[in-house]
Tab-separated table of C-alpha atoms in Angstrom:
chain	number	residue	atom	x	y	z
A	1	UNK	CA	-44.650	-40.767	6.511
A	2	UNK	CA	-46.878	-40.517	9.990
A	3	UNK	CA	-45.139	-43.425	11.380
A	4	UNK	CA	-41.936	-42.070	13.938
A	5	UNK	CA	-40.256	-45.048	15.305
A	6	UNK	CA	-41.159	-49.100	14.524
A	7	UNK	CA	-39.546	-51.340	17.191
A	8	UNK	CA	-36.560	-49.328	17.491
A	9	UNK	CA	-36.040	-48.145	13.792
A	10	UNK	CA	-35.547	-44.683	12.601
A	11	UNK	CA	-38.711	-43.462	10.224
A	12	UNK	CA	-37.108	-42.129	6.937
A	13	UNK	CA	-38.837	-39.666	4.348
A	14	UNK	CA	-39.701	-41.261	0.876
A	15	UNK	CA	-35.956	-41.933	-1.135
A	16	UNK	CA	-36.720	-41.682	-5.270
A	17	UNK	CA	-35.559	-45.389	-5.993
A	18	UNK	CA	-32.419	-44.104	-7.971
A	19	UNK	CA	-31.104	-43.678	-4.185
A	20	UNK	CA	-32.568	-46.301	-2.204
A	21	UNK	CA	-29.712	-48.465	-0.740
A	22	UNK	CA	-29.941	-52.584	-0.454
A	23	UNK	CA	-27.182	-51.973	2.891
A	24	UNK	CA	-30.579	-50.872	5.257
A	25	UNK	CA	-31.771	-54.248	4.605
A	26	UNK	CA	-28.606	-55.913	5.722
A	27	UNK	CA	-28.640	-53.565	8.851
A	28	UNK	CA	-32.091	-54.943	9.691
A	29	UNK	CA	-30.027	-58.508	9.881
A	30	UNK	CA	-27.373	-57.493	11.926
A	31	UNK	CA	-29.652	-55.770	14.670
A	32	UNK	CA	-30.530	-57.488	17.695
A	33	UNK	CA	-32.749	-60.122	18.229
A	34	UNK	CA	-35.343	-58.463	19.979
A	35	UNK	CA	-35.517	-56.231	16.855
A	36	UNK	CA	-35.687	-58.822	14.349
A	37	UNK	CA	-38.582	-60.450	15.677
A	38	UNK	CA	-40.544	-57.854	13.891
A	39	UNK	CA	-38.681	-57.984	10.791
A	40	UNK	CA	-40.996	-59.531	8.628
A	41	UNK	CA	-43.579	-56.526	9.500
A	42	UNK	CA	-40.858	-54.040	8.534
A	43	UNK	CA	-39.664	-55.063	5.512
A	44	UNK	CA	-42.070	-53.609	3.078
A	45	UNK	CA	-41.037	-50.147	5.096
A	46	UNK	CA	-37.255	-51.103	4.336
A	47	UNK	CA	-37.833	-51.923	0.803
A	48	UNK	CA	-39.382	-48.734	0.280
A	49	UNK	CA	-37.010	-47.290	1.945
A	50	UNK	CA	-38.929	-45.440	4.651
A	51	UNK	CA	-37.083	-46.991	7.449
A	52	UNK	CA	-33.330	-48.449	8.351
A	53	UNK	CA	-31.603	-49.287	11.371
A	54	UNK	CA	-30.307	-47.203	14.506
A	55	UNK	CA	-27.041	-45.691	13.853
A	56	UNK	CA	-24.172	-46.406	15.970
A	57	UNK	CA	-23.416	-43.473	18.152
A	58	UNK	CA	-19.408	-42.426	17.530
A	59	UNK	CA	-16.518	-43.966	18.946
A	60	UNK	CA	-15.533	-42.431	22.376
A	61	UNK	CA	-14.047	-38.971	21.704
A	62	UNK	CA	-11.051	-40.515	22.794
A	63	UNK	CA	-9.992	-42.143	19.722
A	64	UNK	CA	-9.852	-38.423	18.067
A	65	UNK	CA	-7.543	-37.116	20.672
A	66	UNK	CA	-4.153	-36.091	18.522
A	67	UNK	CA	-5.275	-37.866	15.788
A	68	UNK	CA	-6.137	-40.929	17.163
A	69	UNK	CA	-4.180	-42.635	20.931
A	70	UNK	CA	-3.039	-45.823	17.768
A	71	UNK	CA	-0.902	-43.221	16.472
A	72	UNK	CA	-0.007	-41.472	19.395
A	73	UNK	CA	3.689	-42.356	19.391
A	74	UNK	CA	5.276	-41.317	15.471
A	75	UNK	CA	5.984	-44.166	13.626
A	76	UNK	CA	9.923	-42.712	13.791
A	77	UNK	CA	9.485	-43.269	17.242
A	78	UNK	CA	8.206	-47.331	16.423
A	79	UNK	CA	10.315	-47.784	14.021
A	80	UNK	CA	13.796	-46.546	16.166
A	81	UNK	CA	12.501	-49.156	19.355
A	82	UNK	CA	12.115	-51.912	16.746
A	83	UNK	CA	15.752	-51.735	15.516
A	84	UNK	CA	16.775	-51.567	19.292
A	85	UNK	CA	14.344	-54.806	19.672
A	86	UNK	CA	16.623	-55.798	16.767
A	87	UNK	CA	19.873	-55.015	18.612
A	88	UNK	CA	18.714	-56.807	21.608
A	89	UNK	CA	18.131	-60.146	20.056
A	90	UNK	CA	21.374	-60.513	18.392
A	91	UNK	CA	23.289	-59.817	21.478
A	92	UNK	CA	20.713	-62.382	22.819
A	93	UNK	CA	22.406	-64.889	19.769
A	94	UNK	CA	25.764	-64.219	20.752
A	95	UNK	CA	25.631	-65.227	24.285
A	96	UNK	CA	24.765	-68.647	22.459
A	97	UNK	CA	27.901	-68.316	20.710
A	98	UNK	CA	30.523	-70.764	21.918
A	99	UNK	CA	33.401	-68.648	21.223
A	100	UNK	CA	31.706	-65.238	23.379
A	101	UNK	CA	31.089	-68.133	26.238
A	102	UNK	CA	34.670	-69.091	26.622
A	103	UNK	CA	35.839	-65.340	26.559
A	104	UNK	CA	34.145	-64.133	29.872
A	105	UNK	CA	35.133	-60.501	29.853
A	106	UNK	CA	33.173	-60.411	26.294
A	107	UNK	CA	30.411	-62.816	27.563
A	108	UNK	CA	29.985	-59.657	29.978
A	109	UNK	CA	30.414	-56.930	28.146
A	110	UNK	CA	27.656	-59.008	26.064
A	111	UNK	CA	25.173	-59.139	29.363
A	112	UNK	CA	25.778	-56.195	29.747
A	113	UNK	CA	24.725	-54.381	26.984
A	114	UNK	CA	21.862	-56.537	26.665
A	115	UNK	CA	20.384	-55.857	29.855
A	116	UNK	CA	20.440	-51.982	28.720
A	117	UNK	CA	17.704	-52.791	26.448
A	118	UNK	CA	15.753	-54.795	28.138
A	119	UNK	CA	13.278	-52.096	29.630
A	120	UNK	CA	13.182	-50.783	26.376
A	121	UNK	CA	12.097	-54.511	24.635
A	122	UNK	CA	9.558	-55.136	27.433
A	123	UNK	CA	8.082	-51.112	26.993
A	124	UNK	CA	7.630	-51.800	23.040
A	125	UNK	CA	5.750	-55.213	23.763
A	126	UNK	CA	3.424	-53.394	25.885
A	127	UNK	CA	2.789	-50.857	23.867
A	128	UNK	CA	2.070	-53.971	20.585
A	129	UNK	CA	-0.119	-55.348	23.121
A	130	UNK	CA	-2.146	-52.143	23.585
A	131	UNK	CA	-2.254	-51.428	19.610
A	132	UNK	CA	-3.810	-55.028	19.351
A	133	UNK	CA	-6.427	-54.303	22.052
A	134	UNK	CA	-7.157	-51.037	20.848
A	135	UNK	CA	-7.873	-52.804	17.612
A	136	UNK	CA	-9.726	-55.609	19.092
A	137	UNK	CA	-12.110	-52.916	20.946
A	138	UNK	CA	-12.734	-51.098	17.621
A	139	UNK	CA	-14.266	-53.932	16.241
A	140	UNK	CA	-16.197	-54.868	19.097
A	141	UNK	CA	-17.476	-51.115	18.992
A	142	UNK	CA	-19.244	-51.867	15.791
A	143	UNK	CA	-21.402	-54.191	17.231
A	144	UNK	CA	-25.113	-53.593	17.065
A	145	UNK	CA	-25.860	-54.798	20.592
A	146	UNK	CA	-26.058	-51.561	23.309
A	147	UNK	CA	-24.016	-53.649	25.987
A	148	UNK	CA	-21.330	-54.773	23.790
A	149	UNK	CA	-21.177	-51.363	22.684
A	150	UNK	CA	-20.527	-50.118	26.010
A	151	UNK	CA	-18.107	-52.916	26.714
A	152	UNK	CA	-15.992	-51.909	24.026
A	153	UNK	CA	-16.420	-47.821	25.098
A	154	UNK	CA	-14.719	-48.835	28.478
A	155	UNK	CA	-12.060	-51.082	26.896
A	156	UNK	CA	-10.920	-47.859	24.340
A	157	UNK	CA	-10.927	-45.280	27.255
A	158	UNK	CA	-8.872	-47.744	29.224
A	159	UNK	CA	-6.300	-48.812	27.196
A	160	UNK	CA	-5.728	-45.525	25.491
A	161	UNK	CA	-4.982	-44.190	28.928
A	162	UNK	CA	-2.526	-46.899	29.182
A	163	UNK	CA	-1.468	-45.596	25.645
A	164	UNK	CA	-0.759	-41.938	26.871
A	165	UNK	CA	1.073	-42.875	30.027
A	166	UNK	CA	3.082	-45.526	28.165
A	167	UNK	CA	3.716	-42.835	25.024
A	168	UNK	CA	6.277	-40.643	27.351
A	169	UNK	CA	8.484	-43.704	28.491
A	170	UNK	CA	8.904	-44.838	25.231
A	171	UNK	CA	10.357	-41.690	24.006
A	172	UNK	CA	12.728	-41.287	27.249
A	173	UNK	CA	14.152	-44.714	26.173
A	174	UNK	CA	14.461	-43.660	22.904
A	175	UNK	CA	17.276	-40.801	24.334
A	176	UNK	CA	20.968	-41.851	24.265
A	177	UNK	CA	22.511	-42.732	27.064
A	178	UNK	CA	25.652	-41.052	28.584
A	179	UNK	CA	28.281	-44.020	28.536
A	180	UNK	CA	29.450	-42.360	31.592
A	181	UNK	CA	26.754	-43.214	33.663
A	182	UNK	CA	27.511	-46.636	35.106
A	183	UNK	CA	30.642	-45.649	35.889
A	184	UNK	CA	32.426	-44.652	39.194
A	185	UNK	CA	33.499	-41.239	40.565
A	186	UNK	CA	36.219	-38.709	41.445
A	187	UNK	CA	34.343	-36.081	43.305
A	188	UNK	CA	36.640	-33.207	43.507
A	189	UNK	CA	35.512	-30.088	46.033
A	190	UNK	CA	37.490	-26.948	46.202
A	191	UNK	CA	36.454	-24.137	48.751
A	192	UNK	CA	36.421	-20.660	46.609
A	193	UNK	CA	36.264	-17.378	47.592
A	194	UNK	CA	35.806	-16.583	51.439
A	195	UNK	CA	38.636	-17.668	53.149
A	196	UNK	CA	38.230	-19.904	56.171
A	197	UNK	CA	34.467	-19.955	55.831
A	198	UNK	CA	35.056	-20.975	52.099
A	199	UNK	CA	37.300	-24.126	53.447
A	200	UNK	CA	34.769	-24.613	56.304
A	201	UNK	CA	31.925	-24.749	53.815
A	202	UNK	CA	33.975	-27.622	51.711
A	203	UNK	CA	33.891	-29.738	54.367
A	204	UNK	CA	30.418	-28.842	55.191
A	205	UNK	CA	30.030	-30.270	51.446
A	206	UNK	CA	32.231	-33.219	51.508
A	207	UNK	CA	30.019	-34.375	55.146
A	208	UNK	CA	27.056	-33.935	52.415
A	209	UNK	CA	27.934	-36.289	50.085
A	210	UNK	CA	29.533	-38.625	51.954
A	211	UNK	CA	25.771	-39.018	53.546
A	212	UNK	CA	23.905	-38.635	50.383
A	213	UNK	CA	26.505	-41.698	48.948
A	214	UNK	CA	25.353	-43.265	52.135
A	215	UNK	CA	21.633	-43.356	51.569
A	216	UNK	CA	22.606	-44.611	47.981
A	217	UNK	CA	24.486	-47.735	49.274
A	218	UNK	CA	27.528	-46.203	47.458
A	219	UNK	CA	31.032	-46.718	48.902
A	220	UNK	CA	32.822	-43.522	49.343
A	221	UNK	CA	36.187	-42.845	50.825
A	222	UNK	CA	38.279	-39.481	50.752
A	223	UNK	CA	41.397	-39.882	48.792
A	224	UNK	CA	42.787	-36.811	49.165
A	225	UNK	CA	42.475	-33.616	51.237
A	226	UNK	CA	44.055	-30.606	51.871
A	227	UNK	CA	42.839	-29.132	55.791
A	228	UNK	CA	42.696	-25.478	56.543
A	229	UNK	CA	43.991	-24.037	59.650
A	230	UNK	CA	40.668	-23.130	60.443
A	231	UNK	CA	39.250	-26.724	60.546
A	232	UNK	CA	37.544	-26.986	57.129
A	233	UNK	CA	39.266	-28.745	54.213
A	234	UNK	CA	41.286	-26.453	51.216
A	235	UNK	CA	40.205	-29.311	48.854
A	236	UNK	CA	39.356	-32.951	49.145
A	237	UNK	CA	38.545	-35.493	46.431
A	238	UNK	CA	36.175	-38.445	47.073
A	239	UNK	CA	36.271	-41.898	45.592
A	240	UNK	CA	32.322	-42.681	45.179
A	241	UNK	CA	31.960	-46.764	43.812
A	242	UNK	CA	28.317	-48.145	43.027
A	243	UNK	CA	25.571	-48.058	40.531
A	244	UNK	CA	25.055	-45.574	38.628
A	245	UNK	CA	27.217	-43.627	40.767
A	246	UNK	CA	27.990	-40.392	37.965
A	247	UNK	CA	24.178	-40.660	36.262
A	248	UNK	CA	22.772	-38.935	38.796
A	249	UNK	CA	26.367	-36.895	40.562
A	250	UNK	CA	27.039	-35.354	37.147
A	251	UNK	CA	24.731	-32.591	37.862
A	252	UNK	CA	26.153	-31.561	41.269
A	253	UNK	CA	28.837	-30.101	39.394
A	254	UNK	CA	29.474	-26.418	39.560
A	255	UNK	CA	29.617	-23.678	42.227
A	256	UNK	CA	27.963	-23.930	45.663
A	257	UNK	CA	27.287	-20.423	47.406
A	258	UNK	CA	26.285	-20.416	51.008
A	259	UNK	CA	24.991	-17.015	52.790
A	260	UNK	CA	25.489	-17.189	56.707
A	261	UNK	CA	27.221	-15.816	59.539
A	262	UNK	CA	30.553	-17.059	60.518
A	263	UNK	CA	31.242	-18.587	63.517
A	264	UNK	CA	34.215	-16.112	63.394
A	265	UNK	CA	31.639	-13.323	63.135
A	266	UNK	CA	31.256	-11.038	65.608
A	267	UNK	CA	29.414	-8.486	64.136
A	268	UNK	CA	26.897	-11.073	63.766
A	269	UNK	CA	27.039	-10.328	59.092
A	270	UNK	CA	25.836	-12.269	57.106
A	271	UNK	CA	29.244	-13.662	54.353
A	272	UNK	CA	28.925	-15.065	51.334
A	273	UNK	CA	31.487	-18.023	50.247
A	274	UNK	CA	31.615	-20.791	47.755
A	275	UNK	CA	33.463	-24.152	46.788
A	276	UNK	CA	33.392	-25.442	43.387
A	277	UNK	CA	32.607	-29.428	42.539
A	278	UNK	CA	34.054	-31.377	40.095
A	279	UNK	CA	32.772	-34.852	38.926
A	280	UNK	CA	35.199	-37.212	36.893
A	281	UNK	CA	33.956	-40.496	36.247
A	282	UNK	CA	36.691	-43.176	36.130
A	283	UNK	CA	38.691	-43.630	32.957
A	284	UNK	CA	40.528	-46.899	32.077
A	285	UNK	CA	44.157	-46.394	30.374
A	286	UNK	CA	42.959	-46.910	27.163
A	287	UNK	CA	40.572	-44.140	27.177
A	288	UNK	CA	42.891	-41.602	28.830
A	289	UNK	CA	46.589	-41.731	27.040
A	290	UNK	CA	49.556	-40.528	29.390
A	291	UNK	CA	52.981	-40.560	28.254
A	292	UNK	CA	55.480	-40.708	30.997
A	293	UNK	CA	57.528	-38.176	29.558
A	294	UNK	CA	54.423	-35.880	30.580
A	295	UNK	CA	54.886	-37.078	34.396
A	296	UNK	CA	57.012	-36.146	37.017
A	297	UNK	CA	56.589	-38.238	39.416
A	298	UNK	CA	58.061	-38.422	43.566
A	299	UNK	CA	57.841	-40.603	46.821
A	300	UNK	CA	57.493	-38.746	50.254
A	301	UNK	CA	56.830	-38.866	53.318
A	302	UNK	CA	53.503	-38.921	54.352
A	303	UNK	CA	53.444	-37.660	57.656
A	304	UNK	CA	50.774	-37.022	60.322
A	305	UNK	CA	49.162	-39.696	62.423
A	306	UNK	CA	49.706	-43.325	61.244
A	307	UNK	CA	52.780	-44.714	62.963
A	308	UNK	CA	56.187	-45.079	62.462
A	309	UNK	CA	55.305	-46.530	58.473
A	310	UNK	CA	53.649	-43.203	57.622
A	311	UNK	CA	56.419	-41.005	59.153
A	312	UNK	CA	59.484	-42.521	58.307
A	313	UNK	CA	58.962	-44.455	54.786
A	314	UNK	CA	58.071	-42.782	52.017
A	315	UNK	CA	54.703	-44.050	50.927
A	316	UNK	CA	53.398	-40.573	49.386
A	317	UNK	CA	53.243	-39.750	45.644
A	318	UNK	CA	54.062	-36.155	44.673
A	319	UNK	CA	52.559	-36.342	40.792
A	320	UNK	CA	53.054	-33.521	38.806
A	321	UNK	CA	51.667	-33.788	35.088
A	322	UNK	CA	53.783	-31.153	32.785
A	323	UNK	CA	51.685	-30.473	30.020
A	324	UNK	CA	48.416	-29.676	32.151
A	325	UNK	CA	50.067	-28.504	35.281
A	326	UNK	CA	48.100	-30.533	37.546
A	327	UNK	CA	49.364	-31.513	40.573
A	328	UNK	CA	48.643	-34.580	42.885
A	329	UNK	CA	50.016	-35.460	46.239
A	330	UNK	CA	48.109	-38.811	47.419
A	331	UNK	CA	49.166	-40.329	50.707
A	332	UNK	CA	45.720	-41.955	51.453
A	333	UNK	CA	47.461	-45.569	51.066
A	334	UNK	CA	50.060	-47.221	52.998
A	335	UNK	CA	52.125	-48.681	50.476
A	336	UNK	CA	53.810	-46.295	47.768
A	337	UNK	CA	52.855	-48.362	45.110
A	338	UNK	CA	49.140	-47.525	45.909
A	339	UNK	CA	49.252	-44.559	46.230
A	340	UNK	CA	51.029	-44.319	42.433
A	341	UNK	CA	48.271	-46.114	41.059
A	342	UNK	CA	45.795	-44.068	43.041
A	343	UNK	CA	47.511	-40.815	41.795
A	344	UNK	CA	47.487	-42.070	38.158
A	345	UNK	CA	43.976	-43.179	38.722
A	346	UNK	CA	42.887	-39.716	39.674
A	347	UNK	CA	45.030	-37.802	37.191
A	348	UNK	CA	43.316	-39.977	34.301
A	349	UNK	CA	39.939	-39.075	35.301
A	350	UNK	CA	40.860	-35.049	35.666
A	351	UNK	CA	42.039	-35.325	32.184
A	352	UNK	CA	39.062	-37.274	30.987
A	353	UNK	CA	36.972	-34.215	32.299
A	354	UNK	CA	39.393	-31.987	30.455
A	355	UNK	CA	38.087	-33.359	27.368
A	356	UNK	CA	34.642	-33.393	28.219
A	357	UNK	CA	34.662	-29.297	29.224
A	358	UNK	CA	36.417	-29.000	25.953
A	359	UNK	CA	33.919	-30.821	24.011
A	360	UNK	CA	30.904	-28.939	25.642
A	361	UNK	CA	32.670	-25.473	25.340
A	362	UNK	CA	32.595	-25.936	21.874
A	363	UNK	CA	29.021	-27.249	21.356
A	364	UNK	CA	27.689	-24.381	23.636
A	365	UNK	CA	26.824	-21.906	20.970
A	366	UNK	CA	24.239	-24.943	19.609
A	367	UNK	CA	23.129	-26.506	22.466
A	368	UNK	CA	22.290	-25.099	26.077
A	369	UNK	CA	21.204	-27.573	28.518
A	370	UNK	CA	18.611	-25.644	31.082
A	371	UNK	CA	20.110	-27.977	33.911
A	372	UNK	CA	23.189	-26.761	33.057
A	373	UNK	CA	26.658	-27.527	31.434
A	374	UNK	CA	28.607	-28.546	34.823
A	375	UNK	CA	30.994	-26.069	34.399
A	376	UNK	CA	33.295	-25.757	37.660
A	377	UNK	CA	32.404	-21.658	37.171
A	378	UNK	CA	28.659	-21.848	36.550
A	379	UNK	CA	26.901	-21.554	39.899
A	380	UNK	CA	23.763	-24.023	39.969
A	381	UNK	CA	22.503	-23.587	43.813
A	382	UNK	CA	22.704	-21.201	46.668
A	383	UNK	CA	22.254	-22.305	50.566
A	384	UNK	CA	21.194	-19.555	52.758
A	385	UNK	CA	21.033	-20.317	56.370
A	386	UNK	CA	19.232	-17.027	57.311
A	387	UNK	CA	15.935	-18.441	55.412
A	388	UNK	CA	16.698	-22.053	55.768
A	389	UNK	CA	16.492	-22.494	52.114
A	390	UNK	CA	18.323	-24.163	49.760
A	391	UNK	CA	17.810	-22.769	46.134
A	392	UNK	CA	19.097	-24.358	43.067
A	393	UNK	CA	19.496	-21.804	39.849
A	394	UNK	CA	18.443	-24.303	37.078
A	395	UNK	CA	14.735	-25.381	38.165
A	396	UNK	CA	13.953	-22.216	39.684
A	397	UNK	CA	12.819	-24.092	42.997
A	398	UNK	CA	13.948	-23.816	46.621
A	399	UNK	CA	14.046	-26.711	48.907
A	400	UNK	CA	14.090	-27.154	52.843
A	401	UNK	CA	17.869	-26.794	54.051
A	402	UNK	CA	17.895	-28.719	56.649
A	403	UNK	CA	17.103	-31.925	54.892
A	404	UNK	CA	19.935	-30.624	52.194
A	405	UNK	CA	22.466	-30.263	54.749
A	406	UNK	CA	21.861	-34.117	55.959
A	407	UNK	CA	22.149	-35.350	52.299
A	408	UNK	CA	18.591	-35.335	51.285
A	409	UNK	CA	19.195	-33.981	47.769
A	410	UNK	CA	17.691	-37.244	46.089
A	411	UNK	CA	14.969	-34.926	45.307
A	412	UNK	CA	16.496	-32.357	43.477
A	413	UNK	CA	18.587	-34.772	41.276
A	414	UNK	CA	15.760	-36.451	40.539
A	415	UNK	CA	14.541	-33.013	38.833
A	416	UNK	CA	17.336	-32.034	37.147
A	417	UNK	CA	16.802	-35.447	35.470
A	418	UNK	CA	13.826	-35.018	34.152
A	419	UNK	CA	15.110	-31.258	33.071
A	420	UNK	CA	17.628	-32.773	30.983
A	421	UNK	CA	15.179	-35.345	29.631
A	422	UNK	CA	12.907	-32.514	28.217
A	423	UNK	CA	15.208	-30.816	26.668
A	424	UNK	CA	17.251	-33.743	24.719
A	425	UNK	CA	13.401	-34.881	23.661
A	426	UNK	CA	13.008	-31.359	22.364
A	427	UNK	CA	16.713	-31.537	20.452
A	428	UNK	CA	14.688	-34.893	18.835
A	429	UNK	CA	11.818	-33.359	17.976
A	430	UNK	CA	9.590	-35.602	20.453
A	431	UNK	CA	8.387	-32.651	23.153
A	432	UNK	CA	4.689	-32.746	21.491
């Protein structure tokens, strides 16, 4: 009982034998060399139970965090990836298939869809390849040795870092994806209330986006427009082509308020006017059914600038669509028969959008997306020149105008992205 420590052992008091323990004596084994070189002057001390070996100080606190970083991700979570994993290797078998090969609109399709999952395959290896390390470092942990210990303490903190940074992508590729968001664009602006300075600040818009497709490497061309005596535009819709064109345009939709003085203002007042944006991504026929009894459809004259073609044959399409009362007069080609598949091109996507507002009007009592609904009456941001700030309503954030104004609004999108992200995880269940 005097002794306190032998050669790195801890000194035990006296154990009746009914609870001495044969395990100390297998600890003595497994304890480093320069310990057992004294082992045959300690085991009477074992036997008796007086002394056993050093315990192992805890894993890294770490491995307790939320129950443990190996579980950090719900196996619902796991389990969802793995049947996409699934998904992705028998569209992998059917571009093998003979028959999908000869058919190259289905081989395609088939790429296509594949290439969706592919982040989502190569996230889920990653994250196997952690679990296996994390396992691997556990083990090593339970080593006896100090420096392997502390090996295996570094390895742990590092990968379940890699864990917790990796555990929020996972869950964002979990979230459905909007079929929409590949596709193309209609980009409809409208000027609103305020007159002239409402059609002014529509083209200030449309000179936006034509620079913020611009930095994107998106095409964009104006395929209809409407000019205002006072130099601004009544309405114009933009054709915007590229990748992923409507994921990230789909939440510029809604009313834009600017607060300035006129150029027409003498009193030197501060107005406020708006213009309304629409986004319609482009429909095929088969998704968008028009009978032609529904259309009334007739050629014009274009007129304006363009030569004797534009003035004198009639190229234009005056579209009217009965049931909807929308009305479409497209002169943007020079042939008429572009300009009707233009006009049917556009009136397919307005009615697409139709649907959509329809479908989210009635889903709005349940669900209320904090970024917003894209309603063409639901005003998302506010531009006021006297501050030079540009505010937008749904993050509660204000941004520099001037940059705005020159199509800087990667930024913001970029935000309401992520907005939207946290609040379909929290419809899932997957916000912890």
């Amino acid at each position: 009982r005097s002794l306190t420590r032998v050669a790195g052992y801890r000194c035990l008091s006296l154990l009746p034998p009914a609870k001495r323990c044969s395990s100390r004596v297998q600890l003595l084994v497994a304890a480093p060399s320069s310990q057992l070189m004294a082992g045959p002057l300690l085991l009477p001390l074992i036997a008796h139970g007086w002394l056993a070996a050093p315990r192992a100080p805890p894993l890294p606190a770490m491995c307790s965090r939320r129950g443990g970083a190996a579980v950090m991700v719900d196996a619902f979570v796991l389990d969802r990836l793995r049947e996409m994993r699934k998904v992705h290797d028998e569209l992998g078998a059917q571009l093998e298939d003979p028959a999908v090969q000869a058919n190259v609109e289905e081989m395609l399709r088939v790429s296509r869809e594949r290439s969706k999952l592919d982040s989502t395959v190569e996230a889920l290896a990653e994250w196997e390849s952690l679990e296996q390390r994390l396992e691997e470092g556990k083990e090593l942990f339970n080593e006896e040795d100090a420096e392997l210990r502390e090996m295996a303490r570094a390895e742990i903190r590092e990968v379940e870092e890699a864990m917790e940074a990796l555990d929020g992508r996972l869950k964002l590729l979990l979230l459905p994806t909007d079929p929409n968001d590949d596709k193309n664009v209609m980009f409809e602006i409208r000027a609103g209330t305020g007159g002239d300075e409402a059609a002014i600040w529509a083209n200030d818009l449309l000179s936006l986006y034509s620079r913020y497709a611009q930095s994107q490497g998106w095409q964009s061309r104006v395929v209809s427009a409407s000019d205002s005596d006072a130099g601004g535009v009544r309405d114009a819709t933009l054709e915007i082509k590229g990748e992923s064109v409507y994921s990230k345009l789909k939440f510029e939709a809604g009313v834009h308020r600017v607060q300035r003085v006129p150029a027409t203002e003498t009193q030197g007042r501060v107005h406020t006017s708006t213009a309304t944006v629409a986004i319609m991504p482009e429909v095929d026929e088969v998704a968008v059914e028009i009978k032609p009894g529904d259309i009334e459809m007739h050629a014009a004259r274009s007129g304006g600038a363009g030569g004797q073609n534009v003035n004198k044959v009639e190229t234009a399409i005056d579209l009217t669509h009965k049931p909807t009362g929308i009305r479409l007069f497209v002169t943007q080609e020079r042939s008429q028969l572009k300009n009707k598949e233009l006009a049917l091109q556009m009136l397919r996507a307005k009615l697409y959008q139709m649907q959509v507002e329809e479908q989210q009007a009635a889903v709005a009592s349940q669900r209320k997306m904090q970024v917003g609904t894209g309603s063409r009456s639901e005003k998302i941001r506010t531009y006021n020149y006297k501050d030079s700030r540009c505010t937008d309503h749904r993050l509660g954030s204000n941004f520099a105008l001037d940059g705005v104004l020159t199509g800087q609004i990667e930024p913001i999108i970029q935000q309401c992205i992520a907005l939207d992200e946290q609040e379909r995880l929290k419809e899932l269940g997957l916000d912890q």
